[in-house]
Every structure is written in structure tokens, then in C-alpha cells.
PDB file of C-alpha atoms in Angstrom:
ATOM      1  CA  UNK A   1      -6.777  13.606   7.666  1.00 96.00           C
ATOM      2  CA  UNK A   2      -8.371  11.990  10.729  1.00 96.00           C
ATOM      3  CA  UNK A   3      -8.024   8.485   9.086  1.00 95.00           C
ATOM      4  CA  UNK A   4     -11.741   8.110   8.081  1.00 96.00           C
ATOM      5  CA  UNK A   5     -12.853   8.738   4.497  1.00 94.00           C
ATOM      6  CA  UNK A   6     -15.602  11.313   4.042  1.00 94.00           C
ATOM      7  CA  UNK A   7     -17.982  11.396   1.135  1.00 91.00           C
ATOM      8  CA  UNK A   8     -18.311  14.654  -1.159  1.00 86.00           C
ATOM      9  CA  UNK A   9     -21.889  14.751  -2.552  1.00 82.00           C
ATOM     10  CA  UNK A  10     -23.108  16.633  -5.568  1.00 75.00           C
ATOM     11  CA  UNK A  11     -25.826  18.399  -3.588  1.00 82.00           C
ATOM     12  CA  UNK A  12     -23.724  20.786  -1.688  1.00 86.00           C
ATOM     13  CA  UNK A  13     -23.214  18.345   1.173  1.00 90.00           C
ATOM     14  CA  UNK A  14     -20.141  16.779   2.715  1.00 91.00           C
ATOM     15  CA  UNK A  15     -20.803  13.489   4.573  1.00 94.00           C
ATOM     16  CA  UNK A  16     -18.304  13.565   7.402  1.00 96.00           C
ATOM     17  CA  UNK A  17     -17.228  10.057   8.588  1.00 97.00           C
ATOM     18  CA  UNK A  18     -17.690   9.718  12.405  1.00 96.00           C
ATOM     19  CA  UNK A  19     -15.369   6.738  12.538  1.00 94.00           C
ATOM     20  CA  UNK A  20     -18.075   4.469  13.827  1.00 95.00           C
ATOM     21  CA  UNK A  21     -19.828   3.507  10.579  1.00 93.00           C
ATOM     22  CA  UNK A  22     -22.080   6.544  10.615  1.00 97.00           C
ATOM     23  CA  UNK A  23     -21.863   9.940   8.740  1.00 97.00           C
ATOM     24  CA  UNK A  24     -22.863  13.578   9.627  1.00 97.00           C
ATOM     25  CA  UNK A  25     -24.133  15.688   6.810  1.00 95.00           C
ATOM     26  CA  UNK A  26     -22.475  19.082   6.544  1.00 93.00           C
ATOM     27  CA  UNK A  27     -23.768  21.871   4.190  1.00 92.00           C
ATOM     28  CA  UNK A  28     -20.968  23.385   2.119  1.00 88.00           C
ATOM     29  CA  UNK A  29     -20.716  25.818  -0.893  1.00 85.00           C
ATOM     30  CA  UNK A  30     -21.210  24.399  -4.327  1.00 78.00           C
ATOM     31  CA  UNK A  31     -17.760  22.606  -4.706  1.00 79.00           C
ATOM     32  CA  UNK A  32     -18.286  19.251  -6.409  1.00 79.00           C
ATOM     33  CA  UNK A  33     -15.316  18.619  -8.705  1.00 83.00           C
ATOM     34  CA  UNK A  34     -11.837  17.093  -8.881  1.00 88.00           C
ATOM     35  CA  UNK A  35      -9.967  16.577  -5.564  1.00 92.00           C
ATOM     36  CA  UNK A  36      -6.347  16.696  -4.973  1.00 93.00           C
ATOM     37  CA  UNK A  37      -3.646  18.241  -2.822  1.00 95.00           C
ATOM     38  CA  UNK A  38      -3.218  21.245  -5.119  1.00 93.00           C
ATOM     39  CA  UNK A  39      -0.741  23.336  -3.001  1.00 93.00           C
ATOM     40  CA  UNK A  40       1.149  20.241  -1.634  1.00 92.00           C
ATOM     41  CA  UNK A  41       0.492  20.890   2.062  1.00 95.00           C
ATOM     42  CA  UNK A  42      -0.811  17.420   2.764  1.00 96.00           C
ATOM     43  CA  UNK A  43      -4.596  18.331   2.802  1.00 97.00           C
ATOM     44  CA  UNK A  44      -6.994  17.633  -0.029  1.00 95.00           C
ATOM     45  CA  UNK A  45      -8.455  20.563  -1.970  1.00 94.00           C
ATOM     46  CA  UNK A  46     -11.319  20.883  -4.320  1.00 91.00           C
ATOM     47  CA  UNK A  47     -11.565  22.664  -7.668  1.00 90.00           C
ATOM     48  CA  UNK A  48     -15.071  23.810  -8.849  1.00 86.00           C
ATOM     49  CA  UNK A  49     -15.137  25.439 -12.174  1.00 85.00           C
ATOM     50  CA  UNK A  50     -13.009  28.661 -11.810  1.00 89.00           C
ATOM     51  CA  UNK A  51     -12.885  28.380  -7.966  1.00 91.00           C
ATOM     52  CA  UNK A  52     -10.360  26.449  -5.942  1.00 93.00           C
ATOM     53  CA  UNK A  53     -11.341  25.585  -2.364  1.00 92.00           C
ATOM     54  CA  UNK A  54      -8.076  25.327  -0.391  1.00 94.00           C
ATOM     55  CA  UNK A  55      -8.075  23.146   2.680  1.00 94.00           C
ATOM     56  CA  UNK A  56      -7.012  25.157   5.872  1.00 94.00           C
ATOM     57  CA  UNK A  57      -5.599  22.012   7.411  1.00 95.00           C
ATOM     58  CA  UNK A  58      -5.020  21.031  11.062  1.00 97.00           C
ATOM     59  CA  UNK A  59      -2.614  19.098  13.172  1.00 97.00           C
ATOM     60  CA  UNK A  60      -3.495  15.640  11.736  1.00 97.00           C
ATOM     61  CA  UNK A  61      -0.720  13.581   9.959  1.00 97.00           C
ATOM     62  CA  UNK A  62      -0.763  12.374   6.318  1.00 97.00           C
ATOM     63  CA  UNK A  63       1.099  10.498   3.624  1.00 97.00           C
ATOM     64  CA  UNK A  64       0.669  10.854  -0.158  1.00 96.00           C
ATOM     65  CA  UNK A  65       1.767   7.947  -2.348  1.00 95.00           C
ATOM     66  CA  UNK A  66       2.840   8.698  -5.982  1.00 94.00           C
ATOM     67  CA  UNK A  67       3.199   5.648  -8.346  1.00 94.00           C
ATOM     68  CA  UNK A  68       5.364   5.042 -11.432  1.00 89.00           C
ATOM     69  CA  UNK A  69       4.566   1.909 -13.220  1.00 90.00           C
ATOM     70  CA  UNK A  70       7.073  -0.134 -15.166  1.00 84.00           C
ATOM     71  CA  UNK A  71       5.419  -3.341 -16.202  1.00 84.00           C
ATOM     72  CA  UNK A  72       2.135  -1.979 -15.326  1.00 91.00           C
ATOM     73  CA  UNK A  73       0.738   1.277 -16.811  1.00 92.00           C
ATOM     74  CA  UNK A  74       2.887   4.384 -16.009  1.00 90.00           C
ATOM     75  CA  UNK A  75       0.360   5.953 -13.671  1.00 93.00           C
ATOM     76  CA  UNK A  76      -0.205   2.821 -11.609  1.00 95.00           C
ATOM     77  CA  UNK A  77      -3.998   2.816 -12.393  1.00 96.00           C
ATOM     78  CA  UNK A  78      -5.529  -0.289 -10.965  1.00 96.00           C
ATOM     79  CA  UNK A  79      -3.017  -0.603  -8.175  1.00 97.00           C
ATOM     80  CA  UNK A  80      -4.109  -1.401  -4.663  1.00 96.00           C
ATOM     81  CA  UNK A  81      -2.329   0.481  -1.778  1.00 97.00           C
ATOM     82  CA  UNK A  82      -2.506  -0.831   1.884  1.00 96.00           C
ATOM     83  CA  UNK A  83      -1.374   1.349   4.746  1.00 96.00           C
ATOM     84  CA  UNK A  84      -0.610  -0.165   8.176  1.00 95.00           C
ATOM     85  CA  UNK A  85      -0.037   1.428  11.538  1.00 95.00           C
ATOM     86  CA  UNK A  86      -1.361   1.657  15.122  1.00 94.00           C
ATOM     87  CA  UNK A  87      -4.822   2.259  13.635  1.00 93.00           C
ATOM     88  CA  UNK A  88      -4.935  -1.017  11.695  1.00 93.00           C
ATOM     89  CA  UNK A  89      -5.155  -0.952   7.939  1.00 95.00           C
ATOM     90  CA  UNK A  90      -6.324   1.586   5.362  1.00 96.00           C
ATOM     91  CA  UNK A  91      -6.854   0.616   1.623  1.00 96.00           C
ATOM     92  CA  UNK A  92      -7.036   2.733  -1.520  1.00 95.00           C
ATOM     93  CA  UNK A  93      -7.305   1.845  -5.224  1.00 95.00           C
ATOM     94  CA  UNK A  94      -5.846   4.116  -7.935  1.00 96.00           C
ATOM     95  CA  UNK A  95      -8.645   4.813 -10.287  1.00 90.00           C
ATOM     96  CA  UNK A  96      -8.657   6.899 -13.411  1.00 86.00           C
ATOM     97  CA  UNK A  97     -12.048   8.560 -13.051  1.00 77.00           C
ATOM     98  CA  UNK A  98     -14.416   9.830 -10.227  1.00 70.00           C
ATOM     99  CA  UNK A  99     -17.160  11.715 -11.912  1.00 67.00           C
ATOM    100  CA  UNK A 100     -18.705  13.341 -15.034  1.00 71.00           C
ATOM    101  CA  UNK A 101     -16.336  15.750 -16.771  1.00 75.00           C
ATOM    102  CA  UNK A 102     -13.557  15.682 -14.299  1.00 80.00           C
ATOM    103  CA  UNK A 103     -10.922  13.458 -12.768  1.00 86.00           C
ATOM    104  CA  UNK A 104      -9.275  13.703  -9.287  1.00 90.00           C
ATOM    105  CA  UNK A 105      -5.605  13.417  -8.561  1.00 92.00           C
ATOM    106  CA  UNK A 106      -3.982   9.976  -9.227  1.00 93.00           C
ATOM    107  CA  UNK A 107      -1.851  10.443  -6.173  1.00 95.00           C
ATOM    108  CA  UNK A 108      -3.089   8.406  -3.276  1.00 96.00           C
ATOM    109  CA  UNK A 109      -3.817  10.298  -0.119  1.00 97.00           C
ATOM    110  CA  UNK A 110      -3.991   8.930   3.430  1.00 98.00           C
ATOM    111  CA  UNK A 111      -4.828  10.722   6.649  1.00 97.00           C
ATOM    112  CA  UNK A 112      -3.646   9.072   9.886  1.00 97.00           C
ATOM    113  CA  UNK A 113      -4.949  11.397  12.631  1.00 97.00           C
ATOM    114  CA  UNK A 114      -2.530  11.893  15.454  1.00 97.00           C
ATOM    115  CA  UNK A 115      -0.492   8.765  14.711  1.00 96.00           C
ATOM    116  CA  UNK A 116       3.209   9.631  14.484  1.00 95.00           C
ATOM    117  CA  UNK A 117       4.445   6.520  12.620  1.00 96.00           C
ATOM    118  CA  UNK A 118       3.494   4.218   9.700  1.00 96.00           C
ATOM    119  CA  UNK A 119       4.382   0.527   9.965  1.00 94.00           C
ATOM    120  CA  UNK A 120       4.200  -0.384   6.385  1.00 93.00           C
ATOM    121  CA  UNK A 121       2.971   0.569   2.863  1.00 94.00           C
ATOM    122  CA  UNK A 122       2.221  -2.232   0.470  1.00 93.00           C
ATOM    123  CA  UNK A 123       1.575  -1.509  -3.261  1.00 94.00           C
ATOM    124  CA  UNK A 124      -0.057  -4.336  -5.198  1.00 93.00           C
ATOM    125  CA  UNK A 125       0.440  -3.516  -8.927  1.00 93.00           C
ATOM    126  CA  UNK A 126      -1.814  -4.690 -11.732  1.00 93.00           C
ATOM    127  CA  UNK A 127       1.210  -6.792 -13.057  1.00 87.00           C
ATOM    128  CA  UNK A 128       1.276  -8.927  -9.872  1.00 84.00           C
ATOM    129  CA  UNK A 129       4.344  -7.148  -8.526  1.00 85.00           C
ATOM    130  CA  UNK A 130       4.239  -6.258  -4.852  1.00 86.00           C
ATOM    131  CA  UNK A 131       6.281  -3.468  -3.344  1.00 89.00           C
ATOM    132  CA  UNK A 132       6.705  -3.269   0.366  1.00 88.00           C
ATOM    133  CA  UNK A 133       8.047  -0.119   2.079  1.00 89.00           C
ATOM    134  CA  UNK A 134       8.691  -0.249   5.820  1.00 88.00           C
ATOM    135  CA  UNK A 135       8.501   2.628   8.237  1.00 90.00           C
ATOM    136  CA  UNK A 136       8.063   5.505   5.718  1.00 91.00           C
ATOM    137  CA  UNK A 137       8.092   8.984   7.093  1.00 92.00           C
ATOM    138  CA  UNK A 138       4.839  10.788   7.843  1.00 96.00           C
ATOM    139  CA  UNK A 139       3.852  14.208   6.468  1.00 96.00           C
ATOM    140  CA  UNK A 140       5.784  13.623   3.268  1.00 92.00           C
ATOM    141  CA  UNK A 141       5.003  12.371  -0.255  1.00 93.00           C
ATOM    142  CA  UNK A 142       6.284   8.874  -1.056  1.00 92.00           C
ATOM    143  CA  UNK A 143       7.351   7.971  -4.660  1.00 90.00           C
ATOM    144  CA  UNK A 144       7.062   4.087  -5.339  1.00 91.00           C
ATOM    145  CA  UNK A 145       8.441   2.743  -8.610  1.00 86.00           C
ATOM    146  CA  UNK A 146       7.194  -0.693  -9.655  1.00 87.00           C
ATOM    147  CA  UNK A 147       9.528  -3.451  -8.534  1.00 82.00           C
ATOM    148  CA  UNK A 148      12.007  -1.078  -6.898  1.00 76.00           C
ATOM    149  CA  UNK A 149      11.831  -2.743  -3.424  1.00 75.00           C
ATOM    150  CA  UNK A 150      12.445  -6.209  -4.943  1.00 63.00           C
ATOM    151  CA  UNK A 151      16.033  -5.505  -5.992  1.00 54.00           C
ATOM    152  CA  UNK A 152      17.300  -4.309  -2.634  1.00 45.00           C
ATOM    153  CA  UNK A 153      19.807  -6.234  -0.442  1.00 46.00           C
ATOM    154  CA  UNK A 154      18.541  -8.973   1.887  1.00 43.00           C
ATOM    155  CA  UNK A 155      15.891  -7.665   4.112  1.00 49.00           C
ATOM    156  CA  UNK A 156      16.854  -8.277   7.790  1.00 50.00           C
ATOM    157  CA  UNK A 157      13.702  -9.358   9.666  1.00 58.00           C
ATOM    158  CA  UNK A 158      14.662 -10.331  13.247  1.00 55.00           C
ATOM    159  CA  UNK A 159      11.410 -12.190  13.722  1.00 66.00           C
ATOM    160  CA  UNK A 160      12.099 -14.624  10.797  1.00 74.00           C
ATOM    161  CA  UNK A 161      14.793 -17.194  10.167  1.00 80.00           C
ATOM    162  CA  UNK A 162      15.013 -19.202   6.896  1.00 83.00           C
ATOM    163  CA  UNK A 163      16.859 -22.598   6.531  1.00 87.00           C
ATOM    164  CA  UNK A 164      18.588 -24.320   4.824  1.00 89.00           C
ATOM    165  CA  UNK A 165      20.244 -21.653   2.677  1.00 81.00           C
ATOM    166  CA  UNK A 166      20.759 -22.297  -0.114  1.00 88.00           C
ATOM    167  CA  UNK A 167      17.597 -24.369  -0.303  1.00 90.00           C
ATOM    168  CA  UNK A 168      17.068 -27.412  -2.605  1.00 90.00           C
ATOM    169  CA  UNK A 169      13.661 -29.065  -1.883  1.00 93.00           C
ATOM    170  CA  UNK A 170      12.121 -27.340   1.126  1.00 92.00           C
ATOM    171  CA  UNK A 171      12.709 -24.035   2.850  1.00 91.00           C
ATOM    172  CA  UNK A 172      11.779 -23.794   6.542  1.00 89.00           C
ATOM    173  CA  UNK A 173      10.686 -20.851   8.654  1.00 84.00           C
ATOM    174  CA  UNK A 174      11.491 -20.507  12.391  1.00 78.00           C
ATOM    175  CA  UNK A 175      11.895 -17.999  15.121  1.00 65.00           C
ATOM    176  CA  UNK A 176       8.913 -15.829  13.827  1.00 56.00           C
ATOM    177  CA  UNK A 177       6.961 -14.139  16.494  1.00 53.00           C
ATOM    178  CA  UNK A 178       3.856 -13.997  14.196  1.00 62.00           C
ATOM    179  CA  UNK A 179       1.675 -16.668  12.640  1.00 79.00           C
ATOM    180  CA  UNK A 180       2.422 -16.842   8.838  1.00 84.00           C
ATOM    181  CA  UNK A 181      -0.370 -17.817   6.509  1.00 86.00           C
ATOM    182  CA  UNK A 182       0.620 -17.086   3.003  1.00 89.00           C
ATOM    183  CA  UNK A 183       3.819 -16.710   0.870  1.00 90.00           C
ATOM    184  CA  UNK A 184       4.465 -15.208  -2.549  1.00 88.00           C
ATOM    185  CA  UNK A 185       7.882 -15.856  -4.429  1.00 89.00           C
ATOM    186  CA  UNK A 186       9.075 -13.473  -7.011  1.00 83.00           C
ATOM    187  CA  UNK A 187      12.186 -13.606  -9.301  1.00 80.00           C
ATOM    188  CA  UNK A 188      14.469 -10.623  -9.492  1.00 72.00           C
ATOM    189  CA  UNK A 189      12.443  -9.209 -12.418  1.00 65.00           C
ATOM    190  CA  UNK A 190       9.356  -8.829 -10.062  1.00 67.00           C
ATOM    191  CA  UNK A 191       7.437 -11.686 -11.677  1.00 73.00           C
ATOM    192  CA  UNK A 192       5.266 -13.791  -9.335  1.00 80.00           C
ATOM    193  CA  UNK A 193       6.498 -17.381  -9.668  1.00 88.00           C
ATOM    194  CA  UNK A 194       4.912 -19.195  -6.803  1.00 91.00           C
ATOM    195  CA  UNK A 195       2.133 -18.589  -4.390  1.00 90.00           C
ATOM    196  CA  UNK A 196       1.058 -20.897  -1.507  1.00 92.00           C
ATOM    197  CA  UNK A 197      -0.359 -21.175   1.923  1.00 90.00           C
ATOM    198  CA  UNK A 198       2.193 -21.759   4.658  1.00 86.00           C
ATOM    199  CA  UNK A 199       1.822 -25.224   6.097  1.00 81.00           C
ATOM    200  CA  UNK A 200       3.888 -26.559   8.989  1.00 79.00           C
ATOM    201  CA  UNK A 201       6.216 -23.502   8.689  1.00 84.00           C
ATOM    202  CA  UNK A 202       7.777 -24.623   5.517  1.00 88.00           C
ATOM    203  CA  UNK A 203       7.544 -24.232   1.695  1.00 91.00           C
ATOM    204  CA  UNK A 204       8.411 -26.659  -1.060  1.00 92.00           C
ATOM    205  CA  UNK A 205      10.755 -25.034  -3.596  1.00 93.00           C
ATOM    206  CA  UNK A 206      11.762 -28.162  -5.599  1.00 93.00           C
ATOM    207  CA  UNK A 207       9.713 -26.815  -8.579  1.00 94.00           C
ATOM    208  CA  UNK A 208      11.780 -23.647  -8.775  1.00 93.00           C
ATOM    209  CA  UNK A 209      14.716 -23.174 -11.082  1.00 92.00           C
ATOM    210  CA  UNK A 210      18.047 -22.449  -9.505  1.00 90.00           C
ATOM    211  CA  UNK A 211      18.644 -18.855  -8.785  1.00 87.00           C
ATOM    212  CA  UNK A 212      17.862 -15.909  -6.362  1.00 83.00           C
ATOM    213  CA  UNK A 213      14.316 -15.109  -5.257  1.00 86.00           C
ATOM    214  CA  UNK A 214      12.511 -12.601  -3.157  1.00 84.00           C
ATOM    215  CA  UNK A 215       9.960 -14.237  -0.692  1.00 85.00           C
ATOM    216  CA  UNK A 216       7.237 -12.106   0.741  1.00 83.00           C
ATOM    217  CA  UNK A 217       5.344 -13.763   3.703  1.00 84.00           C
ATOM    218  CA  UNK A 218       2.031 -12.520   5.028  1.00 84.00           C
ATOM    219  CA  UNK A 219       1.017 -13.007   8.609  1.00 82.00           C
ATOM    220  CA  UNK A 220      -2.496 -13.332  10.250  1.00 82.00           C
ATOM    221  CA  UNK A 221      -2.648  -9.637  10.774  1.00 78.00           C
ATOM    222  CA  UNK A 222      -2.016  -8.866   7.012  1.00 76.00           C
ATOM    223  CA  UNK A 223       1.524  -7.528   7.524  1.00 78.00           C
ATOM    224  CA  UNK A 224       4.144  -8.675   5.090  1.00 76.00           C
ATOM    225  CA  UNK A 225       7.684  -9.833   5.766  1.00 79.00           C
ATOM    226  CA  UNK A 226      10.281  -9.834   2.943  1.00 78.00           C
ATOM    227  CA  UNK A 227      13.610 -11.659   2.528  1.00 80.00           C
ATOM    228  CA  UNK A 228      15.848 -13.191  -0.160  1.00 81.00           C
ATOM    229  CA  UNK A 229      16.763 -16.715  -0.616  1.00 85.00           C
ATOM    230  CA  UNK A 230      18.873 -18.884  -3.014  1.00 86.00           C
ATOM    231  CA  UNK A 231      17.496 -22.092  -4.623  1.00 90.00           C
ATOM    232  CA  UNK A 232      20.209 -24.696  -5.682  1.00 89.00           C
TER     233      UNK A 232
END
């Protein structure tokens, strides 16, 4: 859980990630097999035939993401999960198989070292829906239901002001302390209806039907900012 992904080899070797693009081999007992947090303590364990190797843990922090698809498949297989914090960004993809004769947990596990806060979790579903969870707690599992964050009340982002509201032809962005580069617009059913680059701090919306939309803007650092707007 130091924030660097290790490699479990089939030749009784664990390649420990040094965090600097190098690995150190560590000899371990025969333990290749499915990996998951079997006792729900926040540390990944390994099952090998009739033996379970339980991780004794340490003081490093973690978060475990559990997905429930709605438009996508129920288990969220194929989803991309991005985790942001003081360390930068971590990325995982939910996959249905890891090796011959076994499959690891479908829950997505992140270690974050001694960091005490997570800025943002972004789940990009196979359907195209994107869920954004801001400031989730550490050392806890997080359940994300596809499209659940799109139906919330208007997101208050103090760094972002939209006008005019309601919008007719163009919507403008101002007051943002970050450099915006991309915008995705979703209807209230979670369907992506428009995607564009941000040019001159504005977006043309004259091609959208009248109604309420969710706008997710991505800045240069990859963080996303969400708000609602009304199109006349």
C-alpha cells in the first residue's frame, strides 16, 4: 500500500516496486494465485490452492473501489478508475481475468502510502458514463453505482463560474483558477451528448435540445470539475 504497484511472478518471486521505475526481486513461498482483500483489512492477500497468505499490513493508507454497473455490465468490467491526490494520479482498469485457472478480486485496490486525503476518484464506465467522487475517505471501501453522481444537486465549485444561465447559444467559463482543456456534456440519464475542447473559455451549446445537463470539465492536470446547467 505504498502507492507503487508490485508484480507477483509465477517463479516464487515478488518484484517489489521501488517507486523509481526499478524493481527489487524478493523470494517468497509458492503463492501465485488470485489476489484480493480476503479479510477486509485494506491489504491484499493471496490464495494458493488450499493455503491463504494473509497480509500482515502496516501503517500505509488505502481505498478499495467496488463498482455496480447499470448501463454497463453489473461488475463494471472494462471500467477505468483514476485516483488523484498529493502523489499525482494512479490508474486501474477492472479486468475479468489475471491468470490461468483463477481470477483475482474485481474490487479495485489502491495504496496511497502515508497520504491522509484523496482529492478525487473518477470512474469511466464502458458505456461512456463518468462518475466523479470528490474527497472520499481513506481506509474505507467506496461503492460507486454507475451514473449515481450525475443526478446530484448542482455541484458548487468555487473556482468555476458559468454564464449565462440558462444558456441559449454559448456558455462561458470564468473565475476558474485552473486551465481548462476539455468538456464533456451528459444528459440526466448519464448519456454523453457532447464532447469538445475548451476554446476561449466557452462552449457552443446551440446544437443541444432544451433541458438540464451535467457538464464535466477537465483541467490541464487531469482533474475534473462538475456542474449543472440549463439550455433554453
